Short mmCIF file of C-alpha atoms and ligand atoms in Angstrom, two decimals:
data_model
loop_
_atom_site.label_atom_id
_atom_site.label_comp_id
_atom_site.label_asym_id
_atom_site.label_seq_id
_atom_site.Cartn_x
_atom_site.Cartn_y
_atom_site.Cartn_z
CA MET A 488 -66.37 3.44 13.24
CA MET A 489 -65.38 2.68 9.57
CA GLU A 490 -64.26 6.94 9.62
CA VAL A 491 -62.23 6.90 12.83
CA LYS A 492 -60.24 3.33 11.54
CA ASP A 493 -60.02 5.07 7.98
CA ALA A 494 -59.33 8.89 9.87
CA PHE A 495 -56.98 6.91 11.02
CA SER A 496 -55.44 4.88 8.36
CA VAL A 497 -55.27 8.28 6.64
CA ASP A 498 -52.87 9.64 9.57
CA VAL A 499 -50.86 6.34 9.63
CA TYR A 500 -50.62 6.12 6.71
CA ARG A 501 -49.17 10.00 5.96
CA ASP A 502 -47.28 9.39 9.32
CA LEU A 503 -46.09 6.53 6.90
CA HIS A 504 -45.16 8.08 3.68
CA ARG A 505 -43.11 10.82 6.03
CA ALA A 506 -40.87 8.64 7.54
CA PHE A 507 -40.38 6.75 4.11
CA VAL A 508 -39.61 9.73 2.99
CA GLU A 509 -37.54 10.86 5.70
CA PHE A 510 -35.85 7.64 5.35
CA GLN A 511 -35.52 7.76 1.22
CA ASN A 512 -33.62 10.93 2.06
CA ARG A 513 -30.94 9.92 4.10
CA ALA A 514 -30.90 6.65 2.85
CA GLU A 515 -29.69 9.08 -0.77
CA LYS A 516 -27.61 11.23 1.79
CA LEU A 517 -25.97 7.79 3.26
CA SER A 518 -25.22 6.33 0.10
CA THR A 519 -23.50 9.56 -1.31
CA ALA A 520 -21.69 9.96 1.99
CA TYR A 521 -21.09 6.58 0.80
CA GLU A 522 -20.09 6.90 -2.82
CA ALA A 523 -18.08 10.24 -1.86
CA MET A 524 -16.14 7.66 1.13
CA GLN A 525 -15.43 4.77 -0.86
CA GLN A 526 -14.48 7.79 -4.03
CA ASP A 527 -11.81 9.07 -1.23
CA PHE A 528 -10.70 5.36 -0.32
CA LYS A 529 -10.13 4.71 -3.52
CA ASN A 530 -7.84 8.02 -4.07
CA VAL A 531 -5.88 7.40 -0.38
CA ASN A 532 -5.15 3.78 -2.81
CA ILE A 533 -3.80 5.50 -5.75
CA GLU A 534 -1.87 8.12 -3.93
CA LEU A 535 -0.72 5.22 -1.92
CA ASP A 536 0.11 3.47 -4.49
CA ARG A 537 2.30 6.52 -5.80
CA LYS A 538 3.60 6.62 -2.57
CA ASN A 539 4.75 3.28 -2.75
CA ALA A 540 6.56 2.67 -6.16
CA GLN A 541 7.93 6.59 -5.06
CA LEU A 542 10.02 4.94 -2.09
CA ALA A 543 10.97 1.66 -4.07
CA GLY A 544 12.61 3.66 -6.49
CA SER A 545 14.00 5.47 -4.16
CA LEU A 546 14.97 2.47 -2.21
CA ALA A 547 16.23 0.79 -5.87
CA GLN A 548 18.77 4.37 -5.58
CA LYS A 549 19.72 4.20 -2.38
CA GLU A 550 20.87 0.66 -3.04
CA GLU A 551 22.58 1.72 -6.55
CA VAL A 552 24.29 4.64 -4.84
CA GLN A 553 25.43 1.88 -2.32
CA THR A 554 26.88 -0.97 -4.47
CA TYR A 555 28.43 1.56 -7.18
CA LEU A 556 30.30 3.27 -3.46
CA ASN A 557 31.01 -0.54 -2.50
CA SER A 558 31.89 -1.34 -5.98
CA ILE A 559 34.74 1.96 -5.90
CA LEU A 560 36.17 0.74 -2.67
CA GLU A 561 36.64 -2.61 -3.37
CA SER A 562 39.09 -1.65 -7.00
CA MET A 563 40.72 1.02 -4.63
CA ASP A 564 44.67 0.78 -4.82
CA ASN A 565 43.78 1.63 -1.24
CA GLY A 566 43.12 0.33 1.71
CA VAL A 567 39.77 1.15 4.27
CA ILE A 568 39.74 0.77 7.40
CA GLY A 569 36.05 1.63 9.30
CA VAL A 570 34.90 1.88 12.63
CA ASN A 571 32.44 3.13 14.44
CA THR A 572 32.26 4.75 17.40
CA ALA A 573 32.99 1.23 19.59
CA GLY A 574 36.06 1.59 17.89
CA GLU A 575 34.92 -2.58 15.70
CA ILE A 576 35.67 -2.88 11.93
CA THR A 577 33.23 -2.17 10.27
CA HIS A 578 34.77 -1.60 6.57
CA PHE A 579 37.60 -3.69 5.50
CA ASN A 580 37.35 -3.75 1.48
CA LYS A 581 39.83 -6.11 -0.77
CA ALA A 582 43.28 -3.50 -0.67
CA ALA A 583 43.28 -3.86 3.23
CA GLY A 584 43.20 -7.15 3.18
CA ILE A 585 46.23 -7.59 0.83
CA ILE A 586 47.59 -4.94 2.48
CA THR A 587 47.06 -6.50 5.93
CA GLY A 588 47.06 -9.99 5.22
CA TYR A 589 43.59 -10.68 6.85
CA ASN A 590 40.78 -12.05 5.50
CA ALA A 591 37.38 -9.25 5.35
CA GLU A 592 35.06 -11.97 6.58
CA LYS A 593 36.63 -12.96 9.80
CA VAL A 594 37.50 -8.95 10.85
CA MET A 595 34.35 -7.50 10.38
CA GLY A 596 32.86 -6.92 14.27
CA ARG A 597 35.55 -7.53 15.80
CA PRO A 598 37.78 -4.67 17.84
CA TYR A 599 40.51 -2.68 15.56
CA THR A 600 42.62 -2.41 18.67
CA GLU A 601 42.74 -7.11 18.95
CA ILE A 602 43.37 -7.16 15.18
CA PHE A 603 46.26 -3.97 15.05
CA ILE A 604 47.30 -2.38 18.16
CA THR A 605 49.44 -5.01 19.75
CA GLN A 606 51.57 -4.82 17.09
CA GLU A 607 51.71 -1.92 16.94
CA SER A 608 53.95 0.84 18.50
CA ARG A 609 52.96 3.75 18.90
CA GLY A 610 48.97 2.91 18.67
CA SER A 611 45.82 3.02 16.66
CA THR A 612 46.63 6.10 14.73
CA LEU A 613 42.69 5.01 14.09
CA LEU A 614 41.84 5.07 17.60
CA LYS A 615 43.08 8.19 18.06
CA THR A 616 41.36 9.94 15.34
CA LEU A 617 37.92 8.82 17.06
CA GLN A 618 39.10 9.33 20.54
CA SER A 619 40.08 12.89 20.06
CA GLY A 620 38.03 13.61 16.77
CA CYS A 621 41.69 14.97 15.30
CA GLU A 622 42.10 13.62 11.61
CA LEU A 623 45.46 12.53 10.52
CA LEU A 624 46.88 13.48 6.95
CA ARG A 625 48.85 12.37 5.10
CA ASP A 626 51.91 11.45 7.05
CA GLU A 627 53.59 7.43 7.30
CA ARG A 628 54.24 4.28 10.11
CA VAL A 629 54.97 1.12 9.67
CA LEU A 630 51.47 -1.78 9.98
CA TRP A 631 52.82 -4.88 10.63
CA HIS A 632 51.42 -7.99 7.80
CA LYS A 633 49.22 -11.04 9.78
CA ASP A 634 52.54 -12.71 9.33
CA GLY A 635 54.48 -10.90 11.34
CA HIS A 636 56.16 -8.46 8.40
CA PRO A 637 56.28 -5.01 8.70
CA VAL A 638 55.08 -3.05 5.49
CA PRO A 639 55.88 0.64 5.90
CA VAL A 640 52.12 2.79 4.31
CA SER A 641 51.33 5.97 4.18
CA TYR A 642 48.38 6.97 5.73
CA GLN A 643 46.08 9.38 6.19
CA THR A 644 42.36 9.34 9.23
CA ALA A 645 39.43 10.83 8.66
CA ILE A 646 36.28 11.59 11.65
CA LEU A 647 33.08 9.53 9.50
CA LYS A 648 29.42 11.50 10.44
CA ASP A 649 26.18 11.81 9.07
CA GLY A 650 23.75 14.66 7.80
CA ASN A 651 23.44 15.90 11.83
CA GLY A 652 26.76 15.92 11.92
CA ARG A 653 26.62 13.17 14.78
CA LYS A 654 30.07 11.28 15.18
CA LEU A 655 29.39 7.75 13.32
CA GLY A 656 33.38 6.49 13.92
CA ALA A 657 36.46 6.69 11.93
CA VAL A 658 37.86 5.74 8.73
CA GLU A 659 41.38 5.49 8.04
CA ILE A 660 42.79 5.23 4.26
CA PHE A 661 46.06 3.88 3.56
CA SER A 662 48.85 3.08 0.62
CA ASP A 663 51.59 0.25 0.83
CA ILE A 664 54.54 1.49 0.33
CA SER A 665 57.47 -0.87 0.59
CA ARG A 666 58.45 -0.36 -3.22
CA LEU A 667 59.24 3.74 -2.81
CA LYS A 668 60.77 2.78 0.23
CA ALA A 669 63.09 0.33 -1.64
CA MET A 670 63.44 2.75 -4.21
CA GLU A 671 64.80 5.97 -1.93
CA ARG A 672 66.87 3.57 -0.57
CA GLU A 673 68.20 2.13 -3.81
CA MET A 674 68.20 5.78 -4.48
CA GLN A 675 70.11 6.82 -1.14
CA GLN A 676 73.01 3.98 -1.51
CA ASN A 677 73.95 5.47 -5.06
CA ARG A 678 73.83 8.41 -4.01
CA THR A 679 77.01 7.26 -1.97
CA MET A 680 78.43 4.92 -4.25
CA ALA A 681 78.94 7.87 -6.82
CA ALA A 682 80.48 9.96 -4.27
CA LEU A 683 82.18 7.08 -3.08
CA GLY A 684 83.08 6.41 -6.90
CA GLU A 685 84.11 10.19 -7.59
CA MET A 686 86.74 10.22 -4.34
CA SER A 687 88.52 6.74 -5.10
CA ALA A 688 89.00 8.31 -9.15
CA THR A 689 90.94 11.10 -7.69
CA VAL A 690 92.71 8.77 -5.44
CA ALA A 691 93.95 6.57 -7.81
CA HIS A 692 94.90 9.24 -10.24
CA GLU A 693 97.05 10.90 -7.50
CA ILE A 694 98.55 7.42 -6.80
CA ARG A 695 99.61 6.46 -10.11
CA ASN A 696 101.81 8.86 -10.75
CA PRO A 697 104.05 8.48 -7.33
CA LEU A 698 103.32 4.49 -8.23
CA GLY A 699 105.01 4.67 -11.00
CA ALA A 700 108.26 6.75 -10.56
CA MET A 701 108.45 4.21 -6.68
CA GLY A 702 108.55 1.09 -9.21
CA VAL A 703 111.12 2.80 -11.67
CA TRP A 704 113.21 3.00 -8.50
CA ALA A 705 113.09 0.24 -7.74
CA GLY A 706 114.33 -0.96 -11.09
CA LEU A 707 117.16 0.61 -10.53
CA LEU A 708 117.72 -0.79 -7.82
CA GLU A 709 117.63 -3.96 -8.97
CA ARG A 710 120.13 -3.39 -11.81
CA ASP A 711 122.58 -2.02 -9.37
CA LEU A 712 122.79 -4.95 -6.69
CA GLU A 713 125.01 -7.94 -7.31
CA PRO A 714 122.98 -10.57 -8.84
CA LYS A 715 123.75 -13.16 -4.84
CA ASP A 716 123.08 -9.59 -2.96
CA SER A 717 120.91 -10.38 0.03
CA ARG A 718 119.45 -7.38 -0.03
CA ARG A 719 117.36 -8.45 -3.91
CA LYS A 720 114.87 -10.86 -1.08
CA THR A 721 113.57 -7.44 0.83
CA LEU A 722 113.69 -5.45 -2.98
CA ASN A 723 111.56 -8.10 -4.37
CA LYS A 724 108.98 -7.39 -1.30
CA ILE A 725 108.88 -3.86 -1.93
CA THR A 726 109.01 -4.84 -6.09
CA GLU A 727 105.50 -7.30 -4.76
CA GLY A 728 103.78 -4.88 -2.93
CA LEU A 729 103.51 -2.08 -5.50
CA SER A 730 102.96 -4.42 -8.61
CA ARG A 731 99.63 -5.23 -5.64
CA LEU A 732 98.93 -1.43 -5.20
CA ASN A 733 99.24 -1.35 -8.81
CA LYS A 734 96.44 -3.59 -9.00
CA ILE A 735 94.47 -1.71 -6.57
CA VAL A 736 94.58 1.46 -8.54
CA SER A 737 93.71 0.32 -11.85
CA ASN A 738 90.49 -2.16 -10.32
CA LEU A 739 90.10 1.45 -8.64
CA LEU A 740 89.54 3.70 -11.63
CA VAL A 741 88.30 0.55 -13.93
CA TYR A 742 85.14 0.55 -11.23
CA THR A 743 84.78 4.46 -11.15
CA ARG A 744 85.22 4.87 -14.92
CA PRO A 745 82.03 5.15 -17.05
CA VAL A 746 82.08 1.68 -18.54
CA THR A 747 82.75 2.22 -22.67
CA THR A 748 80.90 -1.09 -23.99
CA GLU A 749 81.99 -1.45 -27.70
CA PHE A 750 78.76 -4.01 -28.73
CA ARG A 751 79.41 -6.96 -30.68
CA LYS A 752 77.62 -10.16 -31.12
CA LEU A 753 78.46 -12.46 -29.72
CA GLU A 754 78.27 -16.18 -28.94
CA LEU A 755 78.02 -17.30 -25.23
CA GLY A 756 78.86 -20.42 -25.81
CA ALA A 757 82.43 -19.41 -26.79
CA LEU A 758 83.11 -17.18 -24.22
CA LEU A 759 82.74 -18.99 -21.73
CA GLU A 760 84.70 -21.56 -22.88
CA GLU A 761 87.58 -19.22 -22.89
CA ILE A 762 87.22 -18.51 -19.08
CA VAL A 763 86.59 -21.81 -18.26
CA ASP A 764 90.38 -22.52 -20.08
CA PHE A 765 91.84 -19.61 -17.99
CA THR A 766 90.43 -20.38 -14.96
CA GLU A 767 91.97 -23.56 -14.97
CA ILE A 768 94.81 -22.21 -16.12
CA GLU A 769 94.35 -20.24 -12.56
CA ILE A 770 93.13 -23.73 -10.64
CA GLU A 771 96.51 -25.58 -12.00
CA ARG A 772 98.47 -22.47 -10.77
CA LEU A 773 97.19 -22.40 -7.16
CA GLY A 774 97.42 -26.24 -7.03
CA VAL A 775 93.76 -26.84 -5.69
CA ASN A 776 91.50 -30.15 -6.21
CA ILE A 777 88.81 -28.33 -8.41
CA LYS A 778 86.98 -30.01 -10.71
CA VAL A 779 85.63 -28.47 -13.17
CA ASP A 780 82.78 -29.37 -14.65
CA LYS A 781 81.37 -27.73 -18.23
CA LYS A 782 76.90 -28.32 -18.75
CA LEU A 783 77.48 -24.80 -22.08
CA LYS A 784 76.36 -27.63 -25.06
CA ASP A 785 73.48 -25.45 -25.09
CA ALA A 786 74.68 -22.55 -24.86
CA GLU A 787 76.19 -23.54 -28.25
CA ASN A 788 74.80 -20.88 -31.45
CA LEU A 789 73.17 -19.22 -28.74
CA PHE A 790 74.18 -15.14 -29.31
CA VAL A 791 74.21 -12.10 -26.98
CA LEU A 792 75.83 -7.98 -27.64
CA ALA A 793 78.52 -7.97 -25.31
CA ASP A 794 81.59 -5.70 -25.79
CA PRO A 795 83.81 -9.34 -24.88
CA GLU A 796 86.70 -7.44 -22.59
CA LYS A 797 84.35 -6.61 -20.42
CA MET A 798 82.35 -9.84 -20.08
CA SER A 799 85.33 -11.85 -20.29
CA GLN A 800 86.38 -9.69 -17.49
CA ALA A 801 83.25 -10.07 -15.36
CA ILE A 802 83.03 -13.73 -15.46
CA MET A 803 86.54 -14.72 -15.23
CA ASN A 804 85.94 -12.29 -11.73
CA VAL A 805 83.42 -14.09 -10.79
CA CYS A 806 85.38 -17.66 -11.52
CA LEU A 807 88.38 -16.65 -9.80
CA ASN A 808 85.87 -15.46 -6.94
CA ALA A 809 84.47 -19.64 -6.85
CA VAL A 810 88.06 -20.65 -6.66
CA GLN A 811 88.91 -18.54 -4.37
CA ALA A 812 85.85 -19.63 -2.15
CA MET A 813 86.69 -23.29 -2.81
CA ASN A 814 91.27 -23.43 -0.75
CA ASP A 815 90.21 -27.34 -0.10
CA GLY A 816 88.36 -28.22 -3.59
CA GLY A 817 85.33 -28.55 -4.72
CA THR A 818 83.12 -28.60 -7.99
CA LEU A 819 83.51 -25.13 -10.43
CA ALA A 820 80.59 -25.64 -12.75
CA VAL A 821 79.45 -23.42 -15.24
CA SER A 822 76.00 -24.19 -17.46
CA PHE A 823 74.20 -23.08 -19.85
CA GLU A 824 70.22 -24.57 -19.47
CA LYS A 825 68.38 -24.49 -22.76
CA GLY A 826 64.97 -23.16 -22.45
CA LYS A 827 65.73 -20.95 -19.60
CA LYS A 828 65.19 -17.50 -22.27
CA GLU A 829 63.84 -15.57 -18.94
CA ARG A 830 61.19 -12.94 -19.95
CA GLY A 831 64.33 -12.01 -22.72
CA PHE A 832 67.12 -12.86 -20.68
CA SER A 833 69.58 -15.69 -21.56
CA ALA A 834 71.23 -16.82 -17.95
CA PHE A 835 73.94 -18.69 -17.36
CA THR A 836 75.15 -19.73 -14.04
CA ILE A 837 78.68 -20.21 -12.21
CA SER A 838 78.89 -21.88 -9.15
CA ASP A 839 80.91 -23.47 -6.51
CA THR A 840 80.94 -26.18 -3.44
CA GLY A 841 83.02 -23.57 -1.12
CA CYS A 842 82.84 -21.78 2.32
CA GLY A 843 79.13 -19.85 0.81
CA MET A 844 78.43 -16.38 2.56
CA GLU A 845 76.37 -15.93 5.62
CA SER A 846 73.88 -13.29 5.25
CA GLU A 847 75.11 -10.57 6.30
CA VAL A 848 78.17 -10.96 3.67
CA LEU A 849 75.51 -11.78 0.67
CA GLU A 850 73.68 -8.00 1.18
CA LYS A 851 77.45 -6.55 0.95
CA ILE A 852 79.23 -8.39 -1.72
CA PHE A 853 78.54 -5.85 -4.71
CA ASP A 854 79.55 -3.12 -2.44
CA PRO A 855 82.98 -0.83 -3.62
CA PHE A 856 86.10 -2.21 -1.02
CA PHE A 857 83.51 -5.19 0.62
CA THR A 858 86.13 -7.64 1.25
CA THR A 859 86.31 -10.80 4.59
CA LYS A 860 89.55 -12.21 2.26
CA GLU A 861 92.89 -11.01 3.45
CA ASN A 862 94.46 -9.91 0.58
CA GLY A 863 90.79 -8.60 -1.58
CA THR A 864 90.40 -5.14 -3.06
CA GLY A 865 86.82 -6.07 -2.34
CA LEU A 866 85.65 -4.04 -6.24
CA GLY A 867 85.75 -7.93 -8.06
CA LEU A 868 82.23 -8.13 -8.36
CA ALA A 869 81.49 -3.90 -7.44
CA ILE A 870 82.67 -4.26 -11.39
CA VAL A 871 81.07 -7.22 -12.06
CA LYS A 872 77.33 -5.57 -11.47
CA LYS A 873 78.50 -2.09 -13.41
CA ILE A 874 79.50 -4.35 -16.92
CA VAL A 875 76.46 -6.20 -16.58
CA GLU A 876 74.28 -3.69 -16.19
CA SER A 877 76.23 -1.54 -18.28
CA HIS A 878 75.16 -4.77 -21.24
CA SER A 879 71.32 -4.03 -19.96
CA GLY A 880 71.49 -7.42 -17.64
CA HIS A 881 71.52 -8.58 -13.97
CA ILE A 882 72.55 -10.80 -11.81
CA ASP A 883 71.13 -13.15 -8.53
CA VAL A 884 73.59 -14.40 -6.34
CA ASN A 885 72.46 -17.39 -3.85
CA SER A 886 74.62 -19.12 -1.15
CA SER A 887 74.74 -20.22 2.20
CA SER A 888 77.48 -20.54 5.11
CA GLY A 889 78.92 -23.56 4.59
CA ASN A 890 76.44 -24.78 0.70
CA GLY A 891 78.29 -22.89 -1.75
CA THR A 892 77.25 -20.18 -3.86
CA SER A 893 75.89 -20.21 -7.49
CA VAL A 894 76.04 -16.72 -9.04
CA LYS A 895 73.43 -16.59 -12.40
CA ILE A 896 74.04 -13.79 -14.83
CA PHE A 897 71.37 -12.56 -17.40
CA LEU A 898 72.15 -11.03 -20.57
CA PRO A 899 70.23 -9.85 -23.05
CA TYR A 900 68.88 -12.59 -25.70
CA LEU A 901 69.77 -11.70 -29.21
CA LYS A 902 68.24 -13.06 -32.07
CA ASP A 903 70.03 -14.64 -34.32
P1 ADP B 2405 86.85 -9.76 -3.34
O1 ADP B 2405 87.14 -10.59 -3.66
O2 ADP B 2405 88.21 -8.96 -4.31
O3 ADP B 2405 87.00 -10.44 -1.49
P2 ADP B 2405 85.03 -9.56 -4.69
O4 ADP B 2405 83.70 -8.50 -4.56
O5 ADP B 2405 85.00 -9.76 -5.69
O6 ADP B 2405 86.18 -8.62 -3.65
O7 ADP B 2405 84.04 -9.98 -3.43
C1 ADP B 2405 83.21 -9.49 -2.32
C2 ADP B 2405 83.31 -10.70 -1.23
O8 ADP B 2405 82.03 -11.46 -1.58
C3 ADP B 2405 84.42 -11.11 -1.09
O9 ADP B 2405 85.60 -11.14 -0.26
C4 ADP B 2405 83.37 -13.27 -0.53
O10 ADP B 2405 83.51 -12.42 0.97
C5 ADP B 2405 82.33 -12.94 -1.20
N1 ADP B 2405 81.95 -13.57 -2.17
C6 ADP B 2405 82.07 -13.91 -3.70
N2 ADP B 2405 82.34 -14.70 -4.60
C7 ADP B 2405 82.07 -15.26 -3.18
C8 ADP B 2405 81.72 -16.96 -3.40
N3 ADP B 2405 81.70 -17.33 -4.59
N4 ADP B 2405 81.56 -17.51 -2.01
C9 ADP B 2405 82.29 -17.39 -1.26
N5 ADP B 2405 81.82 -16.27 -1.11
C10 ADP B 2405 82.53 -15.06 -1.68
MG1 MG B 2406 86.88 -11.16 -6.42
#
């Protein structure tokens, strides 16, 4: 029994031993596999970290590029408006806001048509591009400001696509050309004026000789008439007409000839005093009830560089217009305000309480031959402008119908 028991235990022991060895083997394999797995896991983690860092880097880079592009867009002078395929605004830079008067935050995400199309006569160019895919290069149109005034712009449109050529929307780039347009208009006017000037100079020249001869003949005729001859009246009418024609011709020549200026250092106060005196004589001659108000104290010891004769003529023309605007009386004020040396200019003002002007008249007062007076030549202010500009000065006129007129003349300020 004992042997059996021993034999059994030996077998059992052997089996157990084998099983144990087997178990150990497996356990070892498992442990190695586990270690390998751990190592793999570590490697995967390292790789993941590396990928994460890479991704964060490229995200930061993308953000940087985005900020960079955005700041370029915002600092541009050109307005940029972008829309998505549904026609909703996705981009609206600072310049677009300045040019159109709309606030970027308020228009973002809103349909382009809701903001712009109702105001455009030819429909939206941007949406046309979006629908037809046809890009527009450099054209001009009028864009309506939020306040309702037209802004001429030069613009172009383009289709926006992603890397695979899929349409994302459209963009419009535009710039405000109102200053350019104003300059174009001024140039056109200058050209017309130059042509007109040339023509008038020739005409004036041609008229002058026969006019002179007519004066001489009228003089001879007068000499032959008896002092009491009734025909003297008729002759006087002829001489009056001749002298008026002569005045027009001389004015024309003053206007059309280039202004030759002899600059001298002039005391502005004294110059204005002298002209006011002349104007008072004219007021007396006309017998109108005009009060003259001088505020020239501050113009004493203030000097400008000017041609005395030409500048007097210019100021006198303005004063005479003021007097002529006050047929029923009023006040003529000639004033100089101290401390008003506006950006290197000394400025003085001649104002009247006369009839004033409608804006349609005001627009044309410097045009040669523009007059609303029966006996006017329309050259007075054209000459004033020419003379003042030849002194590098400029003129500001304020007037409204029934409320009088004030003319402010700016001349470069001379330091002692
Ligand atoms: P003219 O005096 O010969 O008409 P100007 O060139 O001096 O020519 O003036 C042009 C026009 O401008 C005048 O006919 C008048 O309509 C207007 N104007 C000028 N000055 C005044 C003023 N002070 N008040 C009202 N209208 C004025
Ligand atoms: Mg005049």
